[in-house]
mmCIF file of C-alpha atoms in Angstrom:
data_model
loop_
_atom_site.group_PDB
_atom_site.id
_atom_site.type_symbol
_atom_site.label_atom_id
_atom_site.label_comp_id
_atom_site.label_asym_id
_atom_site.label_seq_id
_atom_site.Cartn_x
_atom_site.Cartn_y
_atom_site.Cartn_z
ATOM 1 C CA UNK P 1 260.877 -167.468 137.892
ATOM 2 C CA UNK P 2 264.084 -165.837 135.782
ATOM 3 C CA UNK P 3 265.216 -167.769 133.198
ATOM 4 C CA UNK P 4 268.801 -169.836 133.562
ATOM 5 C CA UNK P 5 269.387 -171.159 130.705
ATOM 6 C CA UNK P 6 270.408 -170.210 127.146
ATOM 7 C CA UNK P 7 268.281 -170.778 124.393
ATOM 8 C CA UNK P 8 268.613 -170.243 121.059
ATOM 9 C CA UNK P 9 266.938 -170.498 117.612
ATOM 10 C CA UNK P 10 266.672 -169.487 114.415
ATOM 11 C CA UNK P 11 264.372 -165.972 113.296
ATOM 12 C CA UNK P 12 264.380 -164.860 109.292
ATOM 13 C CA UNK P 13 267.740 -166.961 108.680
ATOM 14 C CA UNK P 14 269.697 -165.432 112.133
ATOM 15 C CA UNK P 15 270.933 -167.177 114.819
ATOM 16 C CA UNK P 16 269.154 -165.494 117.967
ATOM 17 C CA UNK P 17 270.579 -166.291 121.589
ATOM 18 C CA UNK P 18 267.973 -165.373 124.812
ATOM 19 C CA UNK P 19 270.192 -165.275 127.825
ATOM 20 C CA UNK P 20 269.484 -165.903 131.061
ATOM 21 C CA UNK P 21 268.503 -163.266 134.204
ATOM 22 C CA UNK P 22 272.237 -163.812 135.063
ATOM 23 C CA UNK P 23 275.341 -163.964 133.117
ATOM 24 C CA UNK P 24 278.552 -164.685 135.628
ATOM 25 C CA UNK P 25 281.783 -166.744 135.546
ATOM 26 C CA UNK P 26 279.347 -169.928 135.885
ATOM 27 C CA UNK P 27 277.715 -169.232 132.792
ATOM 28 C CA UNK P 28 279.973 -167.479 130.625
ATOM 29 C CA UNK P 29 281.821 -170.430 129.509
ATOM 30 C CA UNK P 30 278.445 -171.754 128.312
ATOM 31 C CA UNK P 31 277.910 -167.772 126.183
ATOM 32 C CA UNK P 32 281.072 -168.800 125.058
ATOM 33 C CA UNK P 33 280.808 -172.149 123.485
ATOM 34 C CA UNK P 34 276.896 -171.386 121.967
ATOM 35 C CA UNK P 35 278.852 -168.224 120.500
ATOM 36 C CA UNK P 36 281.367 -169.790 118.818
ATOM 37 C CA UNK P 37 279.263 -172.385 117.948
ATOM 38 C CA UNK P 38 277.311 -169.879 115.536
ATOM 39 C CA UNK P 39 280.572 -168.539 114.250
ATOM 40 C CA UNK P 40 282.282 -171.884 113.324
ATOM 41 C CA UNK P 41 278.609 -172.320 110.947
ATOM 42 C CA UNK P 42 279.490 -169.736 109.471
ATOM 43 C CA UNK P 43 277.036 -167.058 110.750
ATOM 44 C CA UNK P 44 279.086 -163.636 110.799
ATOM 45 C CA UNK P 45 276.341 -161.691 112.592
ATOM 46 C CA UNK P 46 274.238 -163.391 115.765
ATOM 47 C CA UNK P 47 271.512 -161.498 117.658
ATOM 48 C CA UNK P 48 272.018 -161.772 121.666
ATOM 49 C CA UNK P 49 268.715 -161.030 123.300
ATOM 50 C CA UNK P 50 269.115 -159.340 126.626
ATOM 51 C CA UNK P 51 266.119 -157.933 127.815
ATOM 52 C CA UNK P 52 265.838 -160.444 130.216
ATOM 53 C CA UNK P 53 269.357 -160.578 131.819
ATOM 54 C CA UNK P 54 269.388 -158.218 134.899
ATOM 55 C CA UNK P 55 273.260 -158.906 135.912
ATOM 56 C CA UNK P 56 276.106 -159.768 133.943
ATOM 57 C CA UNK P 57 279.909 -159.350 135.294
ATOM 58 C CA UNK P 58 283.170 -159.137 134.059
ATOM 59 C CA UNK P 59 283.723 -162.877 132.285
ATOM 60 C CA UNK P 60 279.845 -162.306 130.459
ATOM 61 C CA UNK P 61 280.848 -158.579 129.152
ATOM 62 C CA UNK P 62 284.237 -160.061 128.015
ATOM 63 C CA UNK P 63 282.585 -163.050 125.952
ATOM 64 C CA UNK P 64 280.321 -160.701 124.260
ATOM 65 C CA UNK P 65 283.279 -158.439 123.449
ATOM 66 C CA UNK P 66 285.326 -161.220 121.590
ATOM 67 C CA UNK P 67 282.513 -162.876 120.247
ATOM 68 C CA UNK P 68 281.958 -159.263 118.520
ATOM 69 C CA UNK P 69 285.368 -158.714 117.404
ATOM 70 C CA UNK P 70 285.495 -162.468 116.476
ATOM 71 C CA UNK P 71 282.718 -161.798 113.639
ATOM 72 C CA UNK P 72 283.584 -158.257 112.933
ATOM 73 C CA UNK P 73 286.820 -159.767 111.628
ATOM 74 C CA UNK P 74 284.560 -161.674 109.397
ATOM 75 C CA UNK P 75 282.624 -159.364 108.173
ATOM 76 C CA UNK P 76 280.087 -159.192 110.784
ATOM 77 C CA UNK P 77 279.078 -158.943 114.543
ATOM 78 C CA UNK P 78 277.098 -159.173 117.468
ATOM 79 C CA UNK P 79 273.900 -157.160 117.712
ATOM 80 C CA UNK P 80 272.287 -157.053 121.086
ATOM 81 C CA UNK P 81 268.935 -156.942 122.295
ATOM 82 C CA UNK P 82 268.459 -154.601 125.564
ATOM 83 C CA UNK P 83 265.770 -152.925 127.955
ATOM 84 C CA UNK P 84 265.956 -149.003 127.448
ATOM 85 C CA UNK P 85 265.570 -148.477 131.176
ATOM 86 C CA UNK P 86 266.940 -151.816 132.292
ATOM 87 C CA UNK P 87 270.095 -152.679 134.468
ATOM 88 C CA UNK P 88 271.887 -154.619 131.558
ATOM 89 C CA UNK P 89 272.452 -151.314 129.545
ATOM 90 C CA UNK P 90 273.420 -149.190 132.413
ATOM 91 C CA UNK P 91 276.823 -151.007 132.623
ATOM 92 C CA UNK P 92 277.002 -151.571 129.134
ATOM 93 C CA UNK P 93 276.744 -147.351 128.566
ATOM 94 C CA UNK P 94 279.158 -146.522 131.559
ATOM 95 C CA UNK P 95 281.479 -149.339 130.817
ATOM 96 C CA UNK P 96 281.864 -147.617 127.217
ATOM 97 C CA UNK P 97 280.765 -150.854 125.068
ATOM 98 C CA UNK P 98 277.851 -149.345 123.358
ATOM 99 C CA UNK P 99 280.380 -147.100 121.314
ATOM 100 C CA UNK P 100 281.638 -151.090 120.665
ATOM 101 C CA UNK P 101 278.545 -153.550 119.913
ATOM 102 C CA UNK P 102 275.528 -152.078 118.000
ATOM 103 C CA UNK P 103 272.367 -152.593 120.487
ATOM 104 C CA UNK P 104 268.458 -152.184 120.019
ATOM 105 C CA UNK P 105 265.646 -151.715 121.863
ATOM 106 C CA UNK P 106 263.836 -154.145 119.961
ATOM 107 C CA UNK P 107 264.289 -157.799 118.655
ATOM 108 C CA UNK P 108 262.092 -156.717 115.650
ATOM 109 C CA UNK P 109 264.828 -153.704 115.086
ATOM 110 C CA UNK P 110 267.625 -155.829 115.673
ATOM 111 C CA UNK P 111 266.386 -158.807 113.043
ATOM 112 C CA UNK P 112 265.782 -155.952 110.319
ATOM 113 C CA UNK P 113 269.087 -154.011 110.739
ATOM 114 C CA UNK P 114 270.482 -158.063 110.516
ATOM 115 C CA UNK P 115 268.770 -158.622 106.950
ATOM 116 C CA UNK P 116 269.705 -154.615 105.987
ATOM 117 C CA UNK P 117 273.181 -155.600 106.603
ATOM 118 C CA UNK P 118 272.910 -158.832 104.161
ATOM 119 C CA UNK P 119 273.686 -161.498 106.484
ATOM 120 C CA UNK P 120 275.924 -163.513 104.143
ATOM 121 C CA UNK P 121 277.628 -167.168 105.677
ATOM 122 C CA UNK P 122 281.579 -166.068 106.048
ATOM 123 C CA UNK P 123 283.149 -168.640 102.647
ATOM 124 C CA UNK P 124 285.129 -171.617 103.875
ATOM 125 C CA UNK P 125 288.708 -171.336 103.328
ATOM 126 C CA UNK P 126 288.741 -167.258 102.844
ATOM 127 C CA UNK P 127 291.510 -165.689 104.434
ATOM 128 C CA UNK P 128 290.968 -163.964 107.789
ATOM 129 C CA UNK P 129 293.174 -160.997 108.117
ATOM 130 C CA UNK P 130 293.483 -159.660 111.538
ATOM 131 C CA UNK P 131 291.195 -158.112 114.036
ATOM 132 C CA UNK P 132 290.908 -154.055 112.951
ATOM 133 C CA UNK P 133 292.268 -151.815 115.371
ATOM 134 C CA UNK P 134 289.637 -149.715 117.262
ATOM 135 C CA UNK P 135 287.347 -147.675 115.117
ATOM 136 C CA UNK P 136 288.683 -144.633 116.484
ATOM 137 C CA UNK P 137 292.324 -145.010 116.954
ATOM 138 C CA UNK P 138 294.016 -142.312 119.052
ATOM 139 C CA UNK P 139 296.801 -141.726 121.654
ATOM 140 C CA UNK P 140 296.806 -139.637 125.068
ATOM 141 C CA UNK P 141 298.470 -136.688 123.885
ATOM 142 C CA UNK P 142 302.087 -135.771 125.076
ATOM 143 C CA UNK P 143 303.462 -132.773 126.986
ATOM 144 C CA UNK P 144 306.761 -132.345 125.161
ATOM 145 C CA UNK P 145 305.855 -133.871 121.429
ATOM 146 C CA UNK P 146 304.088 -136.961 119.656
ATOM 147 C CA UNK P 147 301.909 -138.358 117.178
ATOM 148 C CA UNK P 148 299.503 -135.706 115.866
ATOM 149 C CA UNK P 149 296.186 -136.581 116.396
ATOM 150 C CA UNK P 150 293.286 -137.522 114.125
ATOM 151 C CA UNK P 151 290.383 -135.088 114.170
ATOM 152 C CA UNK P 152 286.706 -136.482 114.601
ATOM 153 C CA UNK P 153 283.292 -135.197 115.147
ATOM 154 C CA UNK P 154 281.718 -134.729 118.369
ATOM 155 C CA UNK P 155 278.657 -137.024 119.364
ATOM 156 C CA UNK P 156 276.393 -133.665 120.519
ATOM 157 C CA UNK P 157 277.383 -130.873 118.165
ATOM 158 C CA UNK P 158 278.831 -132.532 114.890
ATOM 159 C CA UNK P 159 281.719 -130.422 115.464
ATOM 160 C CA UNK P 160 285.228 -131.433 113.817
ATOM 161 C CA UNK P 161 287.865 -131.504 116.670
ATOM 162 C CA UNK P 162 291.274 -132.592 117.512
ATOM 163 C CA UNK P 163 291.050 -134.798 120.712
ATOM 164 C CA UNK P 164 293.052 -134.703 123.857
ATOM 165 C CA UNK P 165 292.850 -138.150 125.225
ATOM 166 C CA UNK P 166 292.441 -141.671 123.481
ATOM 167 C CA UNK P 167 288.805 -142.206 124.253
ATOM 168 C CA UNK P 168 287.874 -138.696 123.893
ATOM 169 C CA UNK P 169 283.975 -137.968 121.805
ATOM 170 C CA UNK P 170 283.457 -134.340 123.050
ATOM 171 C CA UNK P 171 284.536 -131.462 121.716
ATOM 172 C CA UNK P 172 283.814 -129.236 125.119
ATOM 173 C CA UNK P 173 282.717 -130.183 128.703
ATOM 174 C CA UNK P 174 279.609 -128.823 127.994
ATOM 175 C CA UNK P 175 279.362 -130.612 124.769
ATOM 176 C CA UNK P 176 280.402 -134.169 127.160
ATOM 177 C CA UNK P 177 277.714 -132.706 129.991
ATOM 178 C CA UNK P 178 275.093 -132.399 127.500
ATOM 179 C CA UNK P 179 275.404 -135.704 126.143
ATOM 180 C CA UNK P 180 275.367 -137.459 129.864
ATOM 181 C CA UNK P 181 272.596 -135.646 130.968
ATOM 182 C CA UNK P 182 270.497 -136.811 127.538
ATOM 183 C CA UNK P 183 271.896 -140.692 127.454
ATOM 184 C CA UNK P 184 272.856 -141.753 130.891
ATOM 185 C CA UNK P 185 269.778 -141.300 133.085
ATOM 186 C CA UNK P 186 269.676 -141.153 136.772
ATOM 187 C CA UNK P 187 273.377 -139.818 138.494
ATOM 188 C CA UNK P 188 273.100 -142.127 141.610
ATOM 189 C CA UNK P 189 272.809 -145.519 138.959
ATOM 190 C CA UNK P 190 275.801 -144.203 137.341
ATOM 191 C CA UNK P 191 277.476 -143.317 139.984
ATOM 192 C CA UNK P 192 277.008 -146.949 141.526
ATOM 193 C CA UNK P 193 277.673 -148.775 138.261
ATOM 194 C CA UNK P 194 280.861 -146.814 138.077
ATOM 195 C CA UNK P 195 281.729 -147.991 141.656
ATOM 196 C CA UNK P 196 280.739 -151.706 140.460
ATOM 197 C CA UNK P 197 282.876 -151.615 137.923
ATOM 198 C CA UNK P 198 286.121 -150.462 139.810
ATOM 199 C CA UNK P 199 285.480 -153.270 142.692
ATOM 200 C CA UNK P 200 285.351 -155.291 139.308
ATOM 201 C CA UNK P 201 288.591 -153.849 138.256
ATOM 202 C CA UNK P 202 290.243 -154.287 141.813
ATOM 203 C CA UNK P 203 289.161 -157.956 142.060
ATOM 204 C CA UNK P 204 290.589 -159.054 139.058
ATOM 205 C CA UNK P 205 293.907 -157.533 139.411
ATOM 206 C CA UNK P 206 293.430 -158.928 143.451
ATOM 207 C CA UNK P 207 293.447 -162.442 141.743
ATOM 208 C CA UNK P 208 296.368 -162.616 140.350
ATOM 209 C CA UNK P 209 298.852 -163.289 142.850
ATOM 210 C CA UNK P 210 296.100 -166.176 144.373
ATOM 211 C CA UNK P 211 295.980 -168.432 140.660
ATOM 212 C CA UNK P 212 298.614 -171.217 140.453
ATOM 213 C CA UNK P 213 301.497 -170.372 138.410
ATOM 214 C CA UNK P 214 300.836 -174.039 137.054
ATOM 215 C CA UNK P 215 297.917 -173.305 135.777
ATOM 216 C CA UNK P 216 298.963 -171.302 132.719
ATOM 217 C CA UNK P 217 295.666 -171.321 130.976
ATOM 218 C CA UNK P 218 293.352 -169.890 134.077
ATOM 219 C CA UNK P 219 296.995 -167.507 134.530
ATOM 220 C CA UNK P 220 296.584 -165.684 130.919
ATOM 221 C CA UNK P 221 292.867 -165.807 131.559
ATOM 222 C CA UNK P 222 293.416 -164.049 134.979
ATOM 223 C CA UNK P 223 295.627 -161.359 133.138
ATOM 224 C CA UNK P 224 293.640 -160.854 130.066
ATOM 225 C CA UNK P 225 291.233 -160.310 132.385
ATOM 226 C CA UNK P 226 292.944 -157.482 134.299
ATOM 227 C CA UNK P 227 294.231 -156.042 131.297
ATOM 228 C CA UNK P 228 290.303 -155.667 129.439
ATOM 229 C CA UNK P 229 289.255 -154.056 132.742
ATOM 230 C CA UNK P 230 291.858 -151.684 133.034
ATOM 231 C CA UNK P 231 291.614 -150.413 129.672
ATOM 232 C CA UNK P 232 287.713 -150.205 129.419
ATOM 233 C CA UNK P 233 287.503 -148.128 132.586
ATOM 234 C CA UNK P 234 289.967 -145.979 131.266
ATOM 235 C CA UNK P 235 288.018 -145.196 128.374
ATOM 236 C CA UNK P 236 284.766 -144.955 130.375
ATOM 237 C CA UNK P 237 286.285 -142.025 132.421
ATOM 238 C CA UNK P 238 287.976 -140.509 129.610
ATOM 239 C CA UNK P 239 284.533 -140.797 127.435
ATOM 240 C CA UNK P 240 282.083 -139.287 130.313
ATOM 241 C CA UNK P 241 284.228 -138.220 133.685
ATOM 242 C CA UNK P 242 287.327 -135.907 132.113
ATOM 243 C CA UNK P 243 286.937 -133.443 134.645
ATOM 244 C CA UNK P 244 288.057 -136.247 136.839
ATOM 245 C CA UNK P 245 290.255 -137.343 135.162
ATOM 246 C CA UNK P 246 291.817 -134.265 134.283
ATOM 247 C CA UNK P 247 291.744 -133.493 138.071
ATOM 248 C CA UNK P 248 293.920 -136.206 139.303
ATOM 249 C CA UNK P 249 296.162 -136.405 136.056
ATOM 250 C CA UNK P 250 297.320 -132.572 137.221
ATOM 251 C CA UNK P 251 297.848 -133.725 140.811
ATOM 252 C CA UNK P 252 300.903 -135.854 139.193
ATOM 253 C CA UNK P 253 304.349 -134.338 138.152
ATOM 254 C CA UNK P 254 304.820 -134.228 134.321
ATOM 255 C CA UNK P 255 307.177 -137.190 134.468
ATOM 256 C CA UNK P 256 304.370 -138.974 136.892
ATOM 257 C CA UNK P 257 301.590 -138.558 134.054
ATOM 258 C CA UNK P 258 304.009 -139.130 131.188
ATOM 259 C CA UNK P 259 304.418 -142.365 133.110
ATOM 260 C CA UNK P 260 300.785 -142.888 133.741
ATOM 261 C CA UNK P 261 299.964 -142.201 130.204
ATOM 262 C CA UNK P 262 301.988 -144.796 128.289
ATOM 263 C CA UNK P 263 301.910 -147.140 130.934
ATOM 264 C CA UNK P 264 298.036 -146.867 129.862
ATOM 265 C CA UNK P 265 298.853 -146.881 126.090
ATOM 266 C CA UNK P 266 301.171 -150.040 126.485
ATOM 267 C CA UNK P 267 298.343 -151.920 128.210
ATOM 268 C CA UNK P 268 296.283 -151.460 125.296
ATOM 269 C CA UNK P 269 298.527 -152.607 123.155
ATOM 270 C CA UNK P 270 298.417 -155.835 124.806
ATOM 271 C CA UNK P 271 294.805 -155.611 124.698
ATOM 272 C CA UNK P 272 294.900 -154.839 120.586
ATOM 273 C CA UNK P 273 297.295 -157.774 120.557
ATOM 274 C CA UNK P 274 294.868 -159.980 122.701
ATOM 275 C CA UNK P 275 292.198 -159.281 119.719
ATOM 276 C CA UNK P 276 294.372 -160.117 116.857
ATOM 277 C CA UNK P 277 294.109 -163.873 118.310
ATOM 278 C CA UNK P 278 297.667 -163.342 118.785
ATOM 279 C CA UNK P 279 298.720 -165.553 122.039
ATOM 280 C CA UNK P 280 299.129 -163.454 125.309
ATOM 281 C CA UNK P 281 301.484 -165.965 126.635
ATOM 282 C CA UNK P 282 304.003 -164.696 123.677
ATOM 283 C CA UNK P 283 304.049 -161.329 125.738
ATOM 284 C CA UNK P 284 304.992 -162.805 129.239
ATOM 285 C CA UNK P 285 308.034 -164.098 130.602
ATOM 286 C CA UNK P 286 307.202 -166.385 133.084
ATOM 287 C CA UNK P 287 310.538 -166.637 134.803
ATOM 288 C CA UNK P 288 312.555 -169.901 135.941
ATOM 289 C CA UNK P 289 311.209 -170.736 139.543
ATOM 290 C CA UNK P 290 309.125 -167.710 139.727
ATOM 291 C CA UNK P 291 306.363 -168.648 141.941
ATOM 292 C CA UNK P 292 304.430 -165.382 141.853
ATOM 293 C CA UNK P 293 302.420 -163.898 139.026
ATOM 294 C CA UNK P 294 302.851 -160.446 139.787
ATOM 295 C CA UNK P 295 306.504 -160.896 139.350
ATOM 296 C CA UNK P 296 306.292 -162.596 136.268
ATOM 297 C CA UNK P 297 308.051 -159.601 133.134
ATOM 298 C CA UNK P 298 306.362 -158.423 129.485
ATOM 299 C CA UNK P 299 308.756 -159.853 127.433
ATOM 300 C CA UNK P 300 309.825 -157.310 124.323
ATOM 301 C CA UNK P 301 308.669 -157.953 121.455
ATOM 302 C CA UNK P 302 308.982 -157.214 117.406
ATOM 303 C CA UNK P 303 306.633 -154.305 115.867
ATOM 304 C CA UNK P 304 304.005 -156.140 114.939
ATOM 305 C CA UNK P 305 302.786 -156.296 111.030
ATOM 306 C CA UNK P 306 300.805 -153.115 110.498
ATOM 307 C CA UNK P 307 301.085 -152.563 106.886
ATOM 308 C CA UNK P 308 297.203 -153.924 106.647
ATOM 309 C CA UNK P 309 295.971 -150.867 108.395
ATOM 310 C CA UNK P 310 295.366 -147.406 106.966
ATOM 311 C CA UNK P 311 298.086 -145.073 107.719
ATOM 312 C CA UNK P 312 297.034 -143.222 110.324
ATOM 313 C CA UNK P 313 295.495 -146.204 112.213
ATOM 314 C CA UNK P 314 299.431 -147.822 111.234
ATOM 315 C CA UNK P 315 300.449 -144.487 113.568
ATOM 316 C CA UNK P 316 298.344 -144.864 116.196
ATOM 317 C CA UNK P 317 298.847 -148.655 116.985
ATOM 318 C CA UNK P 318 302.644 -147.626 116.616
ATOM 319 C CA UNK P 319 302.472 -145.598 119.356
ATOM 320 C CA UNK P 320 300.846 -148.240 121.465
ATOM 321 C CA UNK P 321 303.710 -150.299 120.662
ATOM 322 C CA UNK P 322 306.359 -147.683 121.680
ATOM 323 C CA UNK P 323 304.534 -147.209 124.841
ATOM 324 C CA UNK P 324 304.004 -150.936 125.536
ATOM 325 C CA UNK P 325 308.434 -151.015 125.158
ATOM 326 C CA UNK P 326 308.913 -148.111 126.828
ATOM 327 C CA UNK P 327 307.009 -149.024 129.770
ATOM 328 C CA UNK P 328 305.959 -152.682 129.767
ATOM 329 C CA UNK P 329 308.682 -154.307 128.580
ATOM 330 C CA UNK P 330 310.878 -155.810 130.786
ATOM 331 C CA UNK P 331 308.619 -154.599 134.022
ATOM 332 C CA UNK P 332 306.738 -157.049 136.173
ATOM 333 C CA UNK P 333 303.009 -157.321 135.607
ATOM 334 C CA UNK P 334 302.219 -156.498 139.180
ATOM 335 C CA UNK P 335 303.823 -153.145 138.738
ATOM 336 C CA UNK P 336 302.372 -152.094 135.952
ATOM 337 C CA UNK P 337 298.989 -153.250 136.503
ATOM 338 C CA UNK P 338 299.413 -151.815 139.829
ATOM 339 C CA UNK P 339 300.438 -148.370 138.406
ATOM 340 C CA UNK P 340 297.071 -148.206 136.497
ATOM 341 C CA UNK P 341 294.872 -149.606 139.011
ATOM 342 C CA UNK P 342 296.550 -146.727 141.542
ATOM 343 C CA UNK P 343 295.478 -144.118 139.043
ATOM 344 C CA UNK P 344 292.276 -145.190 137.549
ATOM 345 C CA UNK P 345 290.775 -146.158 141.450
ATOM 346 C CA UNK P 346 291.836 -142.389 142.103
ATOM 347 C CA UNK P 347 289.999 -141.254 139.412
ATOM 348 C CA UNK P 348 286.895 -143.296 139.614
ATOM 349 C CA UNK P 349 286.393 -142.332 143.247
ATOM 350 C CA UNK P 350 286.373 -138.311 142.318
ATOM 351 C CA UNK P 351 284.042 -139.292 139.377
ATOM 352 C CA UNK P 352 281.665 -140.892 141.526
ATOM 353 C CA UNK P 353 282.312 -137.651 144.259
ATOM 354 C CA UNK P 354 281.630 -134.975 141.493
ATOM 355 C CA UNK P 355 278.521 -137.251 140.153
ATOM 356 C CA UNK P 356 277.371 -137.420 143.710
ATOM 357 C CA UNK P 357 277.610 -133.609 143.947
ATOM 358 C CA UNK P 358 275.833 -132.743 141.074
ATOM 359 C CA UNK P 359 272.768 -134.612 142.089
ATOM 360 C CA UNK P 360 272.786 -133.425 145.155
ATOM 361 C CA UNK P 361 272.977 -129.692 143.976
ATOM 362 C CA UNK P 362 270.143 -130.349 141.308
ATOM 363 C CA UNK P 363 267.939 -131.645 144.098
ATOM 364 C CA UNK P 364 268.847 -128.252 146.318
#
């Protein structure tokens, strides 16, 4: 019988979790609190083990995210345990967070990268500065000016490039192709887990209008949730479906993708600002008598304090921020989130077409 419970003890001086066959919005709370539990010892870097887990949704996904960024913040982070072939990392690859959380085949690999690393209790009473920005920080480029870009190298070749789009890894298509073909494994799984993961997207932004607008906590739950979907898809189908993408971006007028763009950008702003433990109800204006979520307005807000990033990360979070006033503030929620959800449920859809395709024509 699959496990259902957590358990959790200590290997070479780490703090190892074993979760259960399924991790859903029944047991995420419990992720949550073992989590933080570690953390509040003092442990800055806890081993998950995963090779059991066969399903894990939205609310499991987004615990394992913050409890990362929680410890990262402090120094260290989450290392996960996963099957090579098993369902678990599927959705972790095509959801984009093994670019996020460092994963191993292995407990034995994951335990020894844990004592390479120094595992070293995080000192009572040292300051925490905030959450760093992503490790790549970029911006969807602009048709008519912006921010200039910071180069990288390209995950096949090595290549040194200037990319196109936030989420971007690939220098060429075929570079991006390559890659897919060598680390994602069978078409039709990623096809489906990209369909799973855009019904996941669709049902969270569905909830909204259905959660009591007395209910503030489970409301800012509801929309953090939205908002962490919405921007990881958009990275997945920048990272390893551009043709896509670029498909239905060119289907739009100039103005329409301008608008698509930093309606994007602004979103993760609010995501950045979610991971800087800065309080999401600070960005909302709830609205005397309002009774509906979706009409509920980002409030605008002050630049936030970037001076502790490097410069160019300073630019790119900048940008964010522009976007986030230029097309979030003062707009409802359900627009915006609706604006996103349009485009990225386009997108997905010829993703999962052109995947489709391919396998089809490989089999022929």
């Amino acid at each position: 019988m699959p496990a259902t419970e957590y358990r959790f003890q200590m290997i070479g001086g780490a703090p190892v979790v074993t979760a259960p066959a399924e991790i859903d919005t029944t047991t995420a709370g419990e992720l949550r609190a073992i989590l933080l539990e570690w953390h509040g010892r003092g442990h800055t870097t806890v081993v998950v083990d995963l090779t059991g887990t066969q399903f894990c949704d939205s609310a499991g996904l987004r615990e394992l995210v913050r409890a990362h960024k929680r410890a990262v913040a402090d120094g260290g982070g989450l290392r996960l345990v996963t099957l090579a072939d098993g369902a678990f990392l599927r959705i972790f690859t095509i959801i984009g967070l093994d670019g996020i959380i460092p994963h191993f085949a292995t407990l034995k690999q994951a335990l020894a990268e844990v004592r390479a690393a120094a595992i070293r209790p995080r000192r009572r009473g040292h300051a925490r500065e905030p959450a760093a920005a992503p490790a790549s920080p970029p911006a969807h480029s602009q048709e008519d000016g912006g921010h200039v870009a910071e180069s990288r190298r390209c995950e096949q070749c090595g290549t040194v490039f200037v990319p196109a789009r936030e989420h971007a890894r690939f220098c060429t298509g075929d570079c991006r192709a390559a890659w897919n073909r060598e680390h994602l494994g069978d078409p039709a799984v990623e096809a489906s887990a990209l369909i799973w993961s855009i019904a996941a997207m669709s049902d969270a932004t569905a909830r909204l209008p259905e959660v009591k607008v007395w209910d503030q906590p489970r409301v800012l739950t509801a929309i953090e949730d939205a908002v962490w979907w919405i921007t990881m898809i958009d990275a997945t189908l920048v990272r390893h479906h551009q043709r896509a993408y670029d498909t239905v971006m060119a289907a739009h007028t100039p103005a329409e993708r301008r608008l698509i763009n930093e309606t994007l950008a602004g979103l993760r702003f609010v995501r950045n600002w979610i991971s800087r433990a800065a309080g999401l109800g600070e960005l909302i204006e709830t609205g005397a008598g309002t009774g509906q979520i979706s009409r509920w307005t980002w409030k605008l807000v002050p630049e936030p304090a970037l001076a502790w990033l490097p410069p160019r990360a300073q630019a790119w979070e900048r940008a964010r921020y522009q976007a986030y006033q230029a097309r979030l503030a003062g707009q409802t929620i359900g627009k915006t989130v609706g604006q996103a959800v349009t485009f990225l449920t386009l997108t997905g859809g010829g993703a999962a077409s052109i995947t489709d395709a391919s396998q089809h024509a490989t089999r022929s």
